[in-house]
GROMACS .gro file of C-alpha atoms in nm:
model
  489
    1MET     CA    1  11.701   7.656   9.497
    2MET     CA    2  11.951   7.931   9.418
    3ASP     CA    3  12.089   8.153   9.695
    4SER     CA    4  11.821   8.400   9.799
    5LYS     CA    5  12.033   8.624  10.021
    6VAL     CA    6  11.977   8.995   9.978
    7ILE     CA    7  12.284   9.186   9.862
    8PHE     CA    8  12.337   9.331  10.211
    9ASN     CA    9  12.373   8.983  10.359
   10GLN     CA   10  12.651   8.907  10.112
   11SER     CA   11  12.854   9.206  10.229
   12LYS     CA   12  13.194   9.155  10.394
   13ASN     CA   13  13.371   9.439  10.572
   14GLY     CA   14  13.676   9.560  10.385
   15LEU     CA   15  13.602   9.376  10.062
   16LYS     CA   16  13.668   9.611   9.770
   17PRO     CA   17  13.562   9.538   9.411
   18TYR     CA   18  13.825   9.780   9.281
   19ARG     CA   19  14.185   9.892   9.333
   20ILE     CA   20  14.293  10.248   9.272
   21PRO     CA   21  14.661  10.313   9.198
   22LYS     CA   22  14.852  10.529   9.441
   23ILE     CA   23  14.812  10.896   9.363
   24ASP     CA   24  15.097  11.144   9.380
   25ILE     CA   25  14.890  11.459   9.399
   26LYS     CA   26  14.807  11.651   9.712
   27ARG     CA   27  14.499  11.530   9.902
   28GLU     CA   28  14.240  11.796   9.969
   29LYS     CA   29  13.913  11.794  10.157
   30LEU     CA   30  13.596  11.777   9.952
   31SER     CA   31  13.451  12.055  10.165
   32LYS     CA   32  13.682  12.291   9.980
   33TYR     CA   33  13.481  12.231   9.664
   34ILE     CA   34  13.141  12.110   9.785
   35ASN     CA   35  12.926  12.281  10.046
   36LYS     CA   36  12.944  12.081  10.371
   37ASN     CA   37  12.563  12.070  10.381
   38PHE     CA   38  12.582  11.825  10.091
   39LEU     CA   39  12.853  11.603  10.238
   40ARG     CA   40  12.806  11.296  10.457
   41ASN     CA   41  12.927  11.285  10.815
   42ASN     CA   42  12.944  10.906  10.797
   43LYS     CA   43  13.034  10.659  10.526
   44ALA     CA   44  12.746  10.545  10.308
   45ARG     CA   45  12.623  10.208  10.428
   46LEU     CA   46  12.652  10.023  10.103
   47PRO     CA   47  12.718   9.649  10.067
   48GLU     CA   48  13.084   9.558  10.018
   49VAL     CA   49  13.089   9.285   9.755
   50SER     CA   50  13.307   9.191   9.460
   51GLU     CA   51  13.210   9.262   9.100
   52PRO     CA   52  13.141   8.893   9.020
   53GLU     CA   53  12.909   8.875   9.321
   54VAL     CA   54  12.720   9.182   9.199
   55VAL     CA   55  12.680   9.035   8.849
   56ARG     CA   56  12.569   8.696   8.983
   57HIS     CA   57  12.329   8.852   9.230
   58PHE     CA   58  12.143   9.057   8.972
   59SER     CA   59  12.155   8.781   8.711
   60ASN     CA   60  11.987   8.550   8.964
   61LEU     CA   61  11.725   8.814   9.040
   62SER     CA   62  11.644   8.849   8.670
   63VAL     CA   63  11.582   8.473   8.648
   64LYS     CA   64  11.353   8.479   8.952
   65ASN     CA   65  11.148   8.767   8.820
   66HIS     CA   66  10.893   8.725   8.541
   67HIS     CA   67  10.926   8.958   8.243
   68VAL     CA   68  10.821   8.983   7.879
   69ASP     CA   69  11.154   8.841   7.762
   70LYS     CA   70  11.094   8.527   7.969
   71ASN     CA   71  10.742   8.417   7.877
   72PHE     CA   72  10.382   8.519   7.807
   73TYR     CA   73  10.263   8.814   8.016
   74PRO     CA   74   9.885   8.852   7.958
   75LEU     CA   75   9.829   9.127   8.216
   76GLY     CA   76   9.499   9.286   8.113
   77SER     CA   77   9.496   9.661   8.048
   78CYS     CA   78   9.877   9.673   8.059
   79THR     CA   79   9.973   9.574   7.701
   80MET     CA   80  10.280   9.373   7.798
   81LYS     CA   81  10.418   9.340   7.448
   82TYR     CA   82  10.773   9.255   7.348
   83ASN     CA   83  11.012   9.552   7.352
   84PRO     CA   84  11.236   9.535   7.039
   85LYS     CA   85  11.601   9.549   7.136
   86ILE     CA   86  11.694   9.781   6.851
   87ASN     CA   87  11.506  10.053   7.040
   88ASP     CA   88  11.739  10.003   7.337
   89SER     CA   89  12.049   9.992   7.119
   90ILE     CA   90  11.971  10.328   6.961
   91ALA     CA   91  11.869  10.487   7.291
   92MET     CA   92  12.203  10.382   7.442
   93MET     CA   93  12.411  10.545   7.167
   94SER     CA   94  12.647  10.792   7.331
   95GLU     CA   95  12.526  11.071   7.103
   96PHE     CA   96  12.189  11.041   7.277
   97SER     CA   97  12.267  10.906   7.623
   98GLY     CA   98  12.557  11.147   7.673
   99ALA     CA   99  12.362  11.465   7.598
  100HIS     CA  100  12.252  11.698   7.877
  101PRO     CA  101  11.936  11.914   7.873
  102LEU     CA  102  12.131  12.219   7.990
  103GLN     CA  103  12.355  12.214   7.684
  104ASP     CA  104  12.327  12.505   7.445
  105VAL     CA  105  12.037  12.455   7.205
  106SER     CA  106  12.274  12.468   6.909
  107SER     CA  107  12.455  12.157   7.035
  108ILE     CA  108  12.144  11.937   7.077
  109GLN     CA  109  11.965  11.998   6.748
  110GLY     CA  110  11.944  11.622   6.685
  111ILE     CA  111  11.782  11.565   7.024
  112LEU     CA  112  11.528  11.842   6.962
  113LYS     CA  113  11.455  11.698   6.619
  114VAL     CA  114  11.364  11.363   6.777
  115TYR     CA  115  11.132  11.537   7.024
  116TYR     CA  116  10.975  11.744   6.748
  117ASP     CA  117  10.936  11.461   6.497
  118LEU     CA  118  10.790  11.226   6.759
  119GLY     CA  119  10.534  11.492   6.848
  120GLU     CA  120  10.444  11.530   6.481
  121LEU     CA  121  10.406  11.153   6.441
  122LEU     CA  122  10.184  11.121   6.748
  123CYS     CA  123   9.971  11.411   6.624
  124LYS     CA  124   9.927  11.230   6.292
  125ILE     CA  125   9.833  10.906   6.465
  126THR     CA  126   9.576  11.077   6.690
  127GLU     CA  127   9.485  11.345   6.431
  128MET     CA  128   9.529  11.608   6.700
  129ASP     CA  129   9.671  11.959   6.653
  130GLY     CA  130   9.924  11.985   6.934
  131ILE     CA  131  10.109  11.776   7.189
  132THR     CA  132  10.328  11.783   7.498
  133LEU     CA  133  10.581  11.507   7.560
  134GLN     CA  134  10.656  11.619   7.913
  135PRO     CA  135  10.431  11.400   8.136
  136SER     CA  136  10.625  11.113   8.294
  137ALA     CA  137  10.343  10.857   8.286
  138GLY     CA  138   9.986  10.805   8.175
  139SER     CA  139   9.864  10.906   8.520
  140GLN     CA  140  10.049  11.237   8.502
  141GLY     CA  141   9.917  11.272   8.148
  142GLU     CA  142   9.565  11.248   8.287
  143PHE     CA  143   9.639  11.520   8.540
  144VAL     CA  144   9.790  11.744   8.272
  145GLY     CA  145   9.493  11.681   8.043
  146LEU     CA  146   9.251  11.784   8.315
  147LEU     CA  147   9.455  12.097   8.389
  148LEU     CA  148   9.425  12.184   8.019
  149MET     CA  149   9.050  12.128   8.044
  150LYS     CA  150   9.035  12.351   8.350
  151LYS     CA  151   9.232  12.625   8.174
  152TYR     CA  152   8.992  12.610   7.880
  153HIS     CA  153   8.693  12.669   8.107
  154GLU     CA  154   8.873  12.944   8.299
  155ILE     CA  155   8.953  13.135   7.980
  156LYS     CA  156   8.592  13.096   7.863
  157LYS     CA  157   8.470  13.203   8.209
  158ASN     CA  158   8.269  12.882   8.246
  159LYS     CA  159   8.247  12.927   8.621
  160SER     CA  160   7.972  12.668   8.668
  161LYS     CA  161   8.190  12.376   8.557
  162LYS     CA  162   8.239  12.142   8.855
  163TYR     CA  163   8.206  11.780   8.746
  164ILE     CA  164   8.391  11.524   8.539
  165ILE     CA  165   8.189  11.221   8.435
  166ILE     CA  166   8.370  10.886   8.444
  167PRO     CA  167   8.239  10.531   8.381
  168LYS     CA  168   8.222  10.260   8.644
  169THR     CA  169   8.484  10.067   8.446
  170ALA     CA  170   8.736  10.355   8.458
  171HIS     CA  171   9.098  10.300   8.553
  172GLY     CA  172   9.167  10.387   8.917
  173THR     CA  173   9.389  10.679   8.821
  174ASN     CA  174   9.096  10.857   8.652
  175PRO     CA  175   8.907  10.950   8.972
  176ALA     CA  176   9.236  11.033   9.145
  177SER     CA  177   9.331  11.272   8.864
  178VAL     CA  178   8.987  11.434   8.874
  179ILE     CA  179   9.015  11.510   9.245
  180MET     CA  180   9.375  11.632   9.214
  181SER     CA  181   9.272  11.877   8.942
  182GLY     CA  182   9.003  12.027   9.164
  183TYR     CA  183   8.696  11.876   9.001
  184LEU     CA  184   8.426  11.650   9.144
  185ILE     CA  185   8.316  11.313   9.009
  186LYS     CA  186   7.992  11.186   8.862
  187GLN     CA  187   7.991  10.815   8.781
  188VAL     CA  188   7.794  10.683   8.486
  189ASP     CA  189   7.663  10.326   8.483
  190SER     CA  190   7.731  10.062   8.219
  191ASP     CA  191   7.445   9.918   8.017
  192ASP     CA  192   7.378   9.547   7.976
  193ARG     CA  193   7.622   9.540   7.683
  194GLY     CA  194   7.912   9.666   7.895
  195ARG     CA  195   7.916  10.011   7.735
  196VAL     CA  196   7.828  10.354   7.874
  197CYS     CA  197   7.457  10.371   7.958
  198ILE     CA  198   7.334  10.657   7.737
  199LYS     CA  199   7.011  10.695   7.936
  200HIS     CA  200   7.201  10.744   8.262
  201LEU     CA  201   7.455  10.973   8.094
  202LYS     CA  202   7.177  11.205   7.976
  203GLU     CA  203   7.055  11.229   8.335
  204LEU     CA  204   7.402  11.331   8.457
  205VAL     CA  205   7.506  11.588   8.197
  206ASP     CA  206   7.420  11.951   8.268
  207ASP     CA  207   7.574  12.300   8.268
  208GLU     CA  208   7.805  12.196   8.554
  209THR     CA  209   7.969  11.925   8.341
  210ALA     CA  210   8.329  12.020   8.263
  211GLY     CA  211   8.395  11.706   8.062
  212MET     CA  212   8.407  11.330   8.048
  213MET     CA  213   8.696  11.085   8.080
  214LEU     CA  214   8.651  10.769   7.879
  215THR     CA  215   8.882  10.478   7.800
  216GLN     CA  216   8.838  10.365   7.439
  217PRO     CA  217   8.808  10.068   7.406
  218ASN     CA  218   8.688  10.042   7.765
  219THR     CA  219   8.839   9.822   8.035
  220LEU     CA  220   8.609   9.535   7.943
  221GLY     CA  221   8.788   9.535   7.608
  222LEU     CA  222   8.479   9.667   7.430
  223PHE     CA  223   8.460   9.947   7.177
  224GLU     CA  224   8.225  10.223   7.292
  225ASP     CA  225   8.017  10.217   6.974
  226ASN     CA  226   7.801  10.510   7.087
  227ILE     CA  227   8.105  10.735   7.106
  228GLU     CA  228   7.977  10.994   6.857
  229GLN     CA  229   7.652  11.029   7.051
  230ILE     CA  230   7.845  11.058   7.378
  231SER     CA  231   8.082  11.322   7.237
  232ASP     CA  232   7.797  11.527   7.089
  233LEU     CA  233   7.612  11.521   7.421
  234ILE     CA  234   7.912  11.642   7.623
  235HIS     CA  235   8.001  11.908   7.364
  236SER     CA  236   7.643  12.039   7.363
  237TYR     CA  237   7.709  12.164   7.719
  238ASP     CA  238   8.054  12.300   7.623
  239GLY     CA  239   8.219  12.011   7.801
  240LEU     CA  240   8.536  11.845   7.673
  241MET     CA  241   8.600  11.481   7.593
  242TYR     CA  242   8.912  11.318   7.739
  243MET     CA  243   9.028  10.984   7.603
  244ASP     CA  244   9.230  10.768   7.839
  245GLY     CA  245   9.474  10.624   7.585
  246ALA     CA  246   9.556  10.311   7.785
  247ASN     CA  247   9.398  10.091   7.518
  248LEU     CA  248   9.515  10.276   7.206
  249ASN     CA  249   9.692   9.956   7.098
  250ALA     CA  250   9.354   9.832   6.974
  251LEU     CA  251   9.297  10.138   6.756
  252VAL     CA  252   9.630  10.269   6.630
  253GLY     CA  253   9.626  10.303   6.252
  254MET     CA  254   9.256  10.215   6.243
  255VAL     CA  255   9.068  10.508   6.395
  256SER     CA  256   9.180  10.829   6.563
  257PRO     CA  257   9.070  10.991   6.890
  258TYR     CA  258   8.994  11.313   6.699
  259LYS     CA  259   8.747  11.141   6.464
  260MET     CA  260   8.563  10.999   6.766
  261GLY     CA  261   8.512  11.348   6.907
  262PHE     CA  262   8.783  11.356   7.172
  263ASP     CA  263   8.949  11.688   7.255
  264ILE     CA  264   9.232  11.548   7.468
  265THR     CA  265   9.408  11.214   7.488
  266HIS     CA  266   9.712  11.084   7.667
  267ILE     CA  267   9.929  10.817   7.511
  268ASN     CA  268  10.087  10.534   7.710
  269VAL     CA  269  10.407  10.483   7.511
  270HIS     CA  270  10.496  10.184   7.733
  271LYS     CA  271  10.183  10.012   7.605
  272THR     CA  272  10.112  10.107   7.245
  273PHE     CA  273  10.463  10.203   7.142
  274SER     CA  274  10.660   9.930   7.315
  275THR     CA  275  10.880  10.122   7.555
  276PRO     CA  276  10.976   9.931   7.873
  277HIS     CA  277  10.732   9.923   8.161
  278GLY     CA  278  10.939  10.104   8.423
  279GLY     CA  279  10.922   9.985   8.785
  280GLY     CA  280  10.851  10.342   8.877
  281GLY     CA  281  11.016  10.517   8.587
  282PRO     CA  282  11.142  10.679   8.384
  283GLY     CA  283  10.828  10.676   8.174
  284ALA     CA  284  10.629  10.899   7.944
  285GLY     CA  285  10.263  10.984   7.891
  286PRO     CA  286  10.239  11.242   7.610
  287VAL     CA  287   9.916  11.443   7.589
  288ALA     CA  288   9.771  11.537   7.249
  289VAL     CA  289   9.500  11.802   7.208
  290ASN     CA  290   9.286  11.957   6.936
  291SER     CA  291   9.295  12.320   6.829
  292LYS     CA  292   9.076  12.433   7.121
  293LEU     CA  293   9.359  12.364   7.364
  294THR     CA  294   9.694  12.403   7.186
  295LYS     CA  295   9.765  12.746   7.332
  296PHE     CA  296   9.739  12.605   7.685
  297LEU     CA  297  10.003  12.331   7.644
  298PRO     CA  298  10.280  12.313   7.907
  299ASN     CA  299  10.590  12.525   7.854
  300PRO     CA  300  10.826  12.504   7.684
  301ILE     CA  301  10.728  12.378   7.339
  302ILE     CA  302  10.969  12.307   7.054
  303GLN     CA  303  10.943  12.521   6.742
  304TYR     CA  304  11.103  12.447   6.406
  305ASP     CA  305  11.223  12.725   6.178
  306LYS     CA  306  11.203  12.572   5.830
  307LYS     CA  307  11.410  12.846   5.670
  308ARG     CA  308  11.697  12.815   5.915
  309LYS     CA  309  11.638  12.441   5.971
  310TYR     CA  310  11.676  12.512   6.339
  311TYR     CA  311  11.491  12.393   6.651
  312SER     CA  312  11.432  12.618   6.951
  313TYR     CA  313  11.221  12.654   7.265
  314GLU     CA  314  10.916  12.876   7.292
  315ASN     CA  315  10.695  12.966   7.588
  316LEU     CA  316  10.320  13.008   7.538
  317LYS     CA  317  10.150  13.304   7.702
  318ASP     CA  318   9.840  13.110   7.814
  319SER     CA  319  10.024  12.788   7.907
  320ILE     CA  320   9.928  12.590   8.216
  321GLY     CA  321  10.297  12.619   8.307
  322TYR     CA  322  10.568  12.361   8.361
  323VAL     CA  323  10.483  12.000   8.444
  324HIS     CA  324  10.828  11.838   8.414
  325SER     CA  325  11.189  11.940   8.434
  326PHE     CA  326  11.307  12.009   8.080
  327LEU     CA  327  11.117  11.840   7.795
  328GLY     CA  328  11.031  11.492   7.921
  329ASN     CA  329  11.218  11.164   7.963
  330PHE     CA  330  11.415  11.153   7.641
  331GLY     CA  331  11.546  10.796   7.655
  332VAL     CA  332  11.201  10.640   7.669
  333LEU     CA  333  11.056  10.880   7.411
  334LEU     CA  334  11.341  10.798   7.174
  335ARG     CA  335  11.250  10.429   7.198
  336ALA     CA  336  10.890  10.511   7.100
  337TYR     CA  337  11.016  10.720   6.808
  338VAL     CA  338  11.231  10.434   6.678
  339TYR     CA  339  10.941  10.190   6.711
  340ILE     CA  340  10.704  10.412   6.511
  341ARG     CA  341  10.961  10.489   6.241
  342ILE     CA  342  11.046  10.122   6.192
  343LEU     CA  343  10.683  10.010   6.162
  344GLY     CA  344  10.536  10.296   5.961
  345LYS     CA  345  10.165  10.346   5.897
  346GLY     CA  346  10.101   9.996   5.764
  347GLY     CA  347  10.293   9.831   6.046
  348LEU     CA  348  10.104  10.023   6.313
  349ARG     CA  349   9.776   9.922   6.153
  350ASN     CA  350   9.885   9.558   6.160
  351ILE     CA  351   9.964   9.591   6.531
  352SER     CA  352   9.606   9.671   6.623
  353ARG     CA  353   9.459   9.416   6.382
  354THR     CA  354   9.678   9.138   6.521
  355ALA     CA  355   9.617   9.241   6.883
  356VAL     CA  356   9.240   9.222   6.824
  357LEU     CA  357   9.272   8.889   6.641
  358ASN     CA  358   9.482   8.735   6.920
  359ALA     CA  359   9.239   8.847   7.191
  360ASN     CA  360   8.939   8.706   7.006
  361TYR     CA  361   9.113   8.377   6.936
  362LEU     CA  362   9.214   8.333   7.299
  363LYS     CA  363   8.863   8.424   7.415
  364PHE     CA  364   8.727   8.153   7.183
  365LEU     CA  365   8.968   7.895   7.329
  366LEU     CA  366   8.854   7.974   7.686
  367SER     CA  367   8.481   8.021   7.627
  368ASP     CA  368   8.383   7.657   7.684
  369CYS     CA  369   8.528   7.650   8.037
  370TYR     CA  370   8.487   8.012   8.152
  371HIS     CA  371   8.196   8.253   8.145
  372VAL     CA  372   8.247   8.556   7.919
  373PRO     CA  373   7.996   8.813   8.049
  374PHE     CA  374   8.045   9.060   7.762
  375SER     CA  375   8.143   8.864   7.453
  376ASP     CA  376   8.009   9.094   7.181
  377GLY     CA  377   8.264   9.325   7.020
  378THR     CA  378   8.588   9.218   7.189
  379MET     CA  379   8.885   9.429   7.087
  380HIS     CA  380   9.241   9.384   7.221
  381GLU     CA  381   9.150   9.231   7.559
  382PHE     CA  382   8.860   9.054   7.726
  383VAL     CA  383   8.725   8.972   8.069
  384ILE     CA  384   8.616   8.628   8.185
  385SER     CA  385   8.450   8.538   8.514
  386ALA     CA  386   8.560   8.252   8.740
  387VAL     CA  387   8.231   8.247   8.934
  388SER     CA  388   8.151   7.887   8.836
  389GLN     CA  389   8.505   7.781   8.932
  390LYS     CA  390   8.474   7.962   9.265
  391GLU     CA  391   8.157   7.768   9.342
  392LYS     CA  392   8.373   7.455   9.327
  393GLY     CA  393   8.641   7.609   9.549
  394LEU     CA  394   8.881   7.764   9.296
  395LYS     CA  395   8.886   8.146   9.303
  396ALA     CA  396   9.032   8.382   9.043
  397LEU     CA  397   9.325   8.435   9.282
  398ASP     CA  398   9.392   8.059   9.294
  399ILE     CA  399   9.387   8.039   8.914
  400ALA     CA  400   9.634   8.327   8.894
  401LYS     CA  401   9.875   8.158   9.136
  402ASN     CA  402   9.858   7.826   8.954
  403LEU     CA  403   9.943   7.994   8.624
  404LEU     CA  404  10.280   8.087   8.774
  405ASP     CA  405  10.366   7.717   8.795
  406TYR     CA  406  10.283   7.682   8.425
  407GLY     CA  407  10.543   7.951   8.355
  408PHE     CA  408  10.295   8.226   8.268
  409HIS     CA  409  10.245   8.559   8.437
  410ALA     CA  410   9.897   8.588   8.584
  411PRO     CA  411   9.637   8.806   8.410
  412THR     CA  412   9.479   9.101   8.590
  413ILE     CA  413   9.229   8.976   8.848
  414TYR     CA  414   8.936   9.140   9.027
  415PHE     CA  415   8.930   9.431   8.783
  416PRO     CA  416   8.705   9.564   8.641
  417ILE     CA  417   8.506   9.551   8.960
  418ASN     CA  418   8.166   9.516   8.789
  419VAL     CA  419   8.247   9.154   8.694
  420PRO     CA  420   8.261   8.908   8.987
  421GLU     CA  421   8.579   8.695   9.001
  422SER     CA  422   8.701   8.884   8.696
  423ILE     CA  423   9.010   8.778   8.502
  424MET     CA  424   9.120   9.034   8.243
  425ILE     CA  425   9.341   8.895   7.967
  426GLU     CA  426   9.538   9.092   7.707
  427PRO     CA  427   9.759   8.877   7.482
  428THR     CA  428   9.902   9.164   7.264
  429GLU     CA  429  10.009   9.126   6.902
  430THR     CA  430  10.357   8.989   6.969
  431GLU     CA  431  10.246   8.640   7.079
  432LYS     CA  432  10.220   8.351   6.835
  433LYS     CA  433   9.921   8.120   6.800
  434GLU     CA  434  10.094   7.831   6.978
  435THR     CA  435  10.163   8.045   7.286
  436LEU     CA  436   9.797   8.141   7.310
  437GLU     CA  437   9.697   7.776   7.279
  438SER     CA  438   9.943   7.670   7.548
  439PHE     CA  439   9.804   7.934   7.786
  440ALA     CA  440   9.444   7.832   7.709
  441ASN     CA  441   9.531   7.467   7.772
  442ALA     CA  442   9.665   7.558   8.117
  443MET     CA  443   9.354   7.760   8.204
  444ASN     CA  444   9.116   7.493   8.079
  445GLU     CA  445   9.309   7.212   8.248
  446MET     CA  446   9.262   7.382   8.584
  447SER     CA  447   8.891   7.429   8.528
  448LEU     CA  448   8.836   7.069   8.416
  449ASN     CA  449   9.032   6.917   8.707
  450ILE     CA  450   8.896   7.119   9.000
  451ASP     CA  451   8.712   6.824   9.156
  452SER     CA  452   9.013   6.592   9.154
  453LYS     CA  453   9.293   6.843   9.225
  454ILE     CA  454   9.137   7.119   9.435
  455ASP     CA  455   9.367   7.057   9.733
  456TYR     CA  456   9.672   7.073   9.507
  457TYR     CA  457   9.553   7.391   9.334
  458LYS     CA  458   9.481   7.567   9.664
  459GLU     CA  459   9.846   7.535   9.773
  460ALA     CA  460  10.000   7.681   9.456
  461PRO     CA  461  10.242   7.815   9.355
  462TYR     CA  462  10.501   7.541   9.404
  463ASN     CA  463  10.783   7.644   9.169
  464THR     CA  464  10.835   8.012   9.245
  465PRO     CA  465  11.125   8.149   9.458
  466VAL     CA  466  10.871   8.255   9.721
  467ARG     CA  467  10.556   8.048   9.764
  468LYS     CA  468  10.274   8.136  10.002
  469LEU     CA  469  10.272   8.496  10.118
  470ASN     CA  470  10.082   8.657  10.402
  471GLU     CA  471   9.912   8.902  10.165
  472ALA     CA  472   9.721   9.090  10.434
  473LYS     CA  473  10.040   9.155  10.632
  474ALA     CA  474  10.232   9.252  10.319
  475ASN     CA  475   9.968   9.513  10.236
  476ARG     CA  476   9.934   9.650  10.588
  477GLU     CA  477  10.301   9.646  10.685
  478LEU     CA  478  10.485   9.745  10.370
  479ASP     CA  479  10.855   9.704  10.443
  480VAL     CA  480  11.101   9.761  10.160
  481LYS     CA  481  11.391   9.912  10.354
  482TRP     CA  482  11.698   9.726  10.479
  483ASN     CA  483  11.767   9.802  10.845
  484TYR     CA  484  12.121   9.781  10.979
  485LYS     CA  485  12.162   9.668  11.340
  486ASP     CA  486  12.305  10.001  11.448
  487GLU     CA  487  12.123  10.284  11.274
  488LEU     CA  488  12.291  10.610  11.188
  489SER     CA  489  12.266  10.864  11.468
   0.00000   0.00000   0.00000
């Protein structure tokens, strides 16, 4: 096993990874140039290690961690597709990475063109009329979308609007965004096909309905085939339809949110458009809207003067205001722009077709050993249940941990919550047939050998840097800070 010391434990007092030549200029105190309120009284407690140690440390960490460049990552509802390296190469060009948002507009025309053109492309893909690229993630995109919805009702003096309807299968951020935006929640049941129950929806919708948030396809991987009926019902009460774009990878190039009756949608560029999944950021969750809402978009927006061939900022009078410093996280948006430009319309269409094909093929390979509660109409992902395996002693959690020893990342487990012992699998379009078959063989092997190997399976994983964790303690006593023996006073 490779050295697992944290970087702080490798520190040695006085060890310097650099040598600065002697300087022959007068030394001056930093306080002469920087306000003392922003200066440390003590040295920063950073590890003192050599450059080779730093490189080796982080190289070792990258090997320990699982990532899309290492092996299959079928994390349901996360679209863990391969991130083309050309996107990174272009984003790291000094002309882009060296620019600053406070530069004069005349000096960043190329940057503004990328923002503007990406917005135009995303509007074409969604068939919407306007867009903001500012939100830093899909969750912030949800919040911004609901603020736009709220502004719409305020302008129309729809004072009775109090509720947002969300399905039982909604992503956890949906109810959080609803509450943050000042609305209340009504939850609509699923029918026996795994779609929105129209009968129950009709009972919930009234004059107090501000709108509905709906993931399309839903988190069971199913296309909401009653979407036109749902949209018409919400619109009949002057409510707005919000599409959670988490699963747009199944639809891109095939059908647009606008044609399904949605007024607002956010776009997870780290899913559909292959930008890196952040570890906290920087990310992006653009929000596209139809003509009802364009005048409420966050400030500033980018305008293009065709005569002058010049890009500039503009503030909208009825805007919901500012939701991000400057225009959004450029580096990640640039990667999405490159991805879309390389693929084009036909390539984007092939993405969704292949993602749907891969999911259905993998579902077929697993269907003899695992129960598929909603098998009709699978799109880009699907949910299986490990209830029969649990009855023999092997829970969904055990299956997930054993997959780590096969070299695969575990799928999403125990979500959606309306399927017991749920395992949500999303293979994405970037995996080849043989990879899907290898994963299915591992899953099926576990199911077929429960009786003879249950004790072995219950102790997995065996080959990971850290094996059995006290999960309850890790959740209750989150500790991610290094503590020195003598803390700063």
